[in-house]
Short mmCIF file of C-alpha atoms in Angstrom, two decimals:
data_model
loop_
_atom_site.label_atom_id
_atom_site.label_comp_id
_atom_site.label_asym_id
_atom_site.label_seq_id
_atom_site.Cartn_x
_atom_site.Cartn_y
_atom_site.Cartn_z
CA GLY Q 22 48.97 107.49 -14.79
CA ALA Q 23 47.54 104.01 -14.53
CA VAL Q 24 47.55 101.82 -17.63
CA VAL Q 25 44.85 99.58 -18.99
CA SER Q 26 45.84 97.23 -21.77
CA GLN Q 27 43.47 95.59 -24.21
CA HIS Q 28 44.32 92.65 -26.42
CA PRO Q 29 44.02 92.19 -29.30
CA SER Q 30 43.81 95.68 -30.73
CA ARG Q 31 42.38 94.35 -33.96
CA VAL Q 32 40.73 91.05 -34.84
CA ILE Q 33 38.95 89.63 -37.84
CA CYS Q 34 36.86 86.50 -37.44
CA LYS Q 35 34.41 84.44 -39.41
CA SER Q 36 30.69 84.45 -38.73
CA GLY Q 37 29.72 81.87 -36.18
CA THR Q 38 33.03 81.82 -34.33
CA SER Q 39 33.76 83.27 -30.90
CA VAL Q 40 36.25 85.97 -30.08
CA LYS Q 41 37.81 86.76 -26.72
CA ILE Q 42 39.02 90.24 -25.82
CA GLU Q 43 41.20 90.78 -22.77
CA CYS Q 44 41.38 93.84 -20.58
CA ARG Q 45 44.20 94.12 -18.06
CA SER Q 46 45.03 96.73 -15.47
CA LEU Q 47 48.82 96.78 -15.52
CA ASP Q 48 49.79 98.66 -12.39
CA PHE Q 49 46.72 98.70 -10.22
CA GLN Q 50 43.94 96.46 -9.04
CA ALA Q 51 40.47 96.90 -10.41
CA THR Q 52 37.49 95.43 -8.59
CA THR Q 53 35.31 96.84 -11.33
CA MET Q 54 35.87 97.07 -15.05
CA PHE Q 55 33.54 98.35 -17.71
CA TRP Q 56 32.94 97.25 -21.30
CA TYR Q 57 31.79 99.72 -23.92
CA ARG Q 58 30.88 99.48 -27.54
CA GLN Q 59 31.41 102.33 -29.96
CA PHE Q 60 29.85 102.57 -33.38
CA PRO Q 61 31.43 104.80 -36.03
CA LYS Q 62 31.02 108.48 -35.21
CA GLN Q 63 28.88 107.65 -32.20
CA SER Q 64 29.35 107.69 -28.48
CA LEU Q 65 30.54 104.98 -26.17
CA MET Q 66 27.66 102.80 -25.05
CA LEU Q 67 28.12 100.93 -21.81
CA MET Q 68 27.49 97.23 -22.32
CA ALA Q 69 28.22 95.81 -18.90
CA THR Q 70 29.96 96.30 -15.62
CA SER Q 71 32.38 93.53 -14.77
CA ASN Q 72 32.78 92.71 -11.09
CA GLU Q 73 35.70 90.67 -9.80
CA GLY Q 74 34.54 87.38 -8.40
CA SER Q 75 30.89 87.81 -9.27
CA LYS Q 76 28.56 88.03 -12.23
CA ALA Q 77 28.67 90.97 -14.56
CA THR Q 78 25.87 93.50 -14.62
CA TYR Q 79 24.54 94.01 -18.12
CA GLU Q 80 22.85 97.11 -19.48
CA GLN Q 81 19.37 96.86 -20.86
CA GLY Q 82 19.30 95.38 -24.33
CA VAL Q 83 22.69 93.67 -24.09
CA GLU Q 84 22.51 89.90 -24.46
CA LYS Q 85 24.50 88.34 -21.66
CA ASP Q 86 24.65 84.96 -23.41
CA LYS Q 87 26.19 86.58 -26.44
CA PHE Q 88 28.65 88.83 -24.66
CA LEU Q 89 30.19 86.69 -21.95
CA ILE Q 90 32.18 88.55 -19.34
CA ASN Q 91 34.58 86.97 -16.91
CA HIS Q 92 36.46 88.89 -14.23
CA ALA Q 93 38.46 86.19 -12.53
CA SER Q 94 41.17 88.36 -11.02
CA LEU Q 95 41.68 91.93 -9.88
CA THR Q 96 43.69 92.73 -12.98
CA LEU Q 97 41.91 90.88 -15.77
CA SER Q 98 38.48 90.95 -17.33
CA THR Q 99 37.58 89.22 -20.57
CA LEU Q 100 34.76 89.80 -23.03
CA THR Q 101 33.86 86.89 -25.29
CA VAL Q 102 31.65 87.58 -28.27
CA THR Q 103 30.02 84.24 -28.96
CA SER Q 104 28.73 83.10 -32.33
CA ALA Q 105 29.76 86.40 -33.84
CA HIS Q 106 27.82 87.93 -36.71
CA PRO Q 107 28.68 90.85 -38.98
CA GLU Q 108 26.44 93.15 -36.94
CA ASP Q 109 28.73 92.53 -33.96
CA SER Q 110 31.51 94.30 -35.84
CA SER Q 111 32.40 97.31 -33.76
CA PHE Q 112 34.99 98.99 -31.58
CA TYR Q 113 35.02 97.56 -28.07
CA ILE Q 114 36.63 99.52 -25.25
CA CYS Q 115 37.22 98.57 -21.65
CA SER Q 116 37.91 100.79 -18.70
CA ALA Q 117 38.95 100.14 -15.13
CA ARG Q 118 38.91 102.05 -11.92
CA ASP Q 119 41.59 101.65 -9.26
CA SER Q 120 40.02 99.86 -6.31
CA GLY Q 121 42.10 101.87 -3.92
CA GLY Q 122 41.91 105.14 -5.78
CA ASP Q 123 39.44 107.82 -6.68
CA THR Q 124 36.73 107.92 -9.29
CA GLU Q 125 38.93 108.32 -12.36
CA ALA Q 126 38.42 105.59 -14.94
CA PHE Q 127 41.33 104.52 -17.15
CA PHE Q 128 40.63 103.29 -20.64
CA GLY Q 129 42.12 100.62 -22.81
CA GLN Q 130 43.14 101.37 -26.37
CA GLY Q 131 40.15 99.51 -27.75
CA THR Q 132 39.65 96.46 -29.93
CA ARG Q 133 38.41 96.69 -33.49
CA LEU Q 134 36.34 93.58 -34.21
CA THR Q 135 35.40 92.76 -37.78
CA VAL Q 136 33.18 89.76 -38.42
CA VAL Q 137 33.21 88.52 -42.00
CA ALA H 28 17.82 108.01 -16.35
CA GLN H 29 20.76 110.24 -17.07
CA ARG H 30 21.60 111.74 -20.42
CA VAL H 31 24.46 113.81 -21.77
CA THR H 32 24.05 116.01 -24.82
CA GLN H 33 26.84 117.48 -26.90
CA PRO H 34 25.07 119.43 -29.64
CA GLU H 35 28.05 119.96 -31.91
CA LYS H 36 29.61 117.05 -33.79
CA LEU H 37 32.34 119.23 -35.20
CA LEU H 38 33.78 122.52 -34.04
CA SER H 39 36.36 124.24 -36.17
CA VAL H 40 38.30 127.25 -34.85
CA PHE H 41 41.43 129.12 -35.77
CA LYS H 42 44.56 128.93 -33.68
CA GLY H 43 44.46 131.54 -30.94
CA ALA H 44 40.67 131.81 -30.98
CA PRO H 45 38.55 130.98 -27.92
CA VAL H 46 36.99 127.56 -27.71
CA GLU H 47 33.77 126.46 -26.07
CA LEU H 48 32.58 122.89 -26.32
CA LYS H 49 29.03 122.57 -25.11
CA CYS H 50 27.71 119.90 -22.81
CA ASN H 51 24.29 119.68 -21.22
CA TYR H 52 23.07 116.93 -18.98
CA SER H 53 19.89 115.53 -17.63
CA TYR H 54 19.95 113.96 -14.20
CA SER H 55 17.69 114.47 -11.22
CA GLY H 56 20.31 113.87 -8.54
CA SER H 57 23.76 115.20 -7.82
CA PRO H 58 26.05 114.33 -10.73
CA GLU H 59 29.77 114.16 -11.23
CA LEU H 60 30.78 115.60 -14.59
CA PHE H 61 33.89 114.82 -16.60
CA TRP H 62 35.53 115.76 -19.85
CA TYR H 63 37.49 113.08 -21.67
CA VAL H 64 39.72 113.66 -24.67
CA GLN H 65 40.83 111.30 -27.40
CA TYR H 66 43.74 112.41 -29.55
CA SER H 67 44.23 110.83 -32.94
CA ARG H 68 45.04 107.11 -32.66
CA GLN H 69 45.23 107.30 -28.87
CA ARG H 70 43.03 106.03 -26.09
CA LEU H 71 40.43 107.99 -24.24
CA GLN H 72 41.88 109.90 -21.30
CA LEU H 73 40.50 112.09 -18.58
CA LEU H 74 40.93 115.81 -19.19
CA LEU H 75 39.21 117.22 -16.16
CA ARG H 76 36.39 116.72 -13.69
CA HIS H 77 34.19 119.26 -12.05
CA ILE H 78 34.95 118.26 -8.46
CA SER H 79 38.63 119.13 -8.78
CA ARG H 80 37.97 122.57 -10.26
CA GLU H 81 41.34 122.57 -11.96
CA SER H 82 42.63 123.80 -15.28
CA ILE H 83 44.29 121.23 -17.49
CA LYS H 84 46.15 122.26 -20.65
CA GLY H 85 44.43 125.63 -20.36
CA PHE H 86 40.93 124.08 -20.37
CA THR H 87 38.37 124.81 -17.69
CA ALA H 88 34.79 123.73 -17.16
CA ASP H 89 32.28 124.97 -14.64
CA LEU H 90 29.28 123.00 -13.55
CA ASN H 91 26.17 125.13 -13.86
CA LYS H 92 23.39 123.29 -12.07
CA GLY H 93 20.80 125.90 -13.00
CA GLU H 94 21.44 125.43 -16.69
CA THR H 95 22.50 121.77 -16.28
CA SER H 96 25.59 122.50 -18.29
CA PHE H 97 29.29 121.70 -18.10
CA HIS H 98 30.79 123.53 -21.04
CA LEU H 99 34.50 123.15 -21.75
CA LYS H 100 36.38 126.35 -22.44
CA LYS H 101 39.81 127.51 -23.44
CA PRO H 102 40.69 131.14 -24.14
CA PHE H 103 43.25 130.49 -26.89
CA ALA H 104 43.09 127.33 -28.99
CA GLN H 105 46.29 125.59 -29.97
CA GLU H 106 46.89 123.20 -32.84
CA GLU H 107 47.58 120.33 -30.43
CA ASP H 108 44.08 120.72 -28.99
CA SER H 109 42.63 119.11 -32.09
CA ALA H 110 40.96 115.94 -30.83
CA MET H 111 37.67 114.31 -29.99
CA TYR H 112 36.14 115.52 -26.74
CA TYR H 113 33.55 113.61 -24.75
CA CYS H 114 31.50 114.92 -21.87
CA ALA H 115 30.51 112.26 -19.34
CA LEU H 116 28.33 112.02 -16.28
CA LYS H 117 28.48 109.73 -13.29
CA ALA H 118 25.42 109.52 -11.11
CA GLY H 119 26.11 110.40 -7.50
CA GLY H 120 27.26 107.30 -5.62
CA GLY H 121 27.19 105.25 -8.78
CA ASN H 122 29.84 103.57 -10.87
CA LYS H 123 28.78 104.04 -14.46
CA LEU H 124 29.77 106.76 -16.86
CA THR H 125 27.25 108.04 -19.38
CA PHE H 126 28.92 109.64 -22.37
CA GLY H 127 27.79 112.29 -24.78
CA THR H 128 28.19 111.73 -28.50
CA GLY H 129 31.41 113.71 -28.61
CA THR H 130 32.60 116.84 -30.37
CA GLN H 131 35.47 116.80 -32.84
CA LEU H 132 37.55 119.93 -32.30
CA LYS H 133 39.65 121.04 -35.21
CA VAL H 134 42.09 123.88 -34.69
CA GLU H 135 43.20 125.42 -37.94
CA LEU H 136 46.28 127.51 -38.53
#
C-alpha cells in the first residue's frame, strides 16, 4: 500500500520555540493532506485540511496562526507549531489521500511533541 | 454535523470467541463508513469500508442505516487481533474523516 512518512517521530522543545513536523507521501501524489491531534486515550481530532498550492482549511477552534500549515508540493505538507506551550504537547498525525486514487486515506506514524 | 460513537473503550474476549465492536453514527446524509485498526506501535491503517463489502482478516461490517450502525464483527477472535479499532465516517462527497473514540480489543488466551 501507499506510504506516508512523518518526521520527526518524537520531538521535545522548550516553551516559546517553534517546531516543524513534516508529512510526506512517498509513492503517490496527494493534493490533500490532513492533520490530526490525538490526546491520550482519546480519538483523533481533525485540525486542518492541507491543500496543495492554497491555504489550509482549519477546523473550528483551531488557531491558524499557531498551527501553520504549508503544502508546497504534491508530496509534502508541513505543520509548524509556533510559540509552543506545554498544552500543545500531544500526538500529531497526518494522513494523505492519493490524488489519482480512491477514498482511502493513508496515515503517517505520528509525531509525539513534548513541550517543556 | 456528523458524529461517531464507539461505546466501549475496552473489549476483552477469549481466543476463539466471537467479537463485535460497536459503532453508531449520526449524520443526516449518505455516509461512507470505515474501520481503521492500529496495532501496537504501528500506524493507523484501513481495515475495511462499507462500500467494498469485503471481509478482511475475517472481519466484516454491515452498514445498517435504520439503526445508524456499522458494527465490526468476527466469528472467532485470534490473538493477533488485539489492537485499537476506530470507526470513522466520511460525509458523502466530502473529504474529512470523523473518528470515534476507539475501542481497545484484547484477545486473551
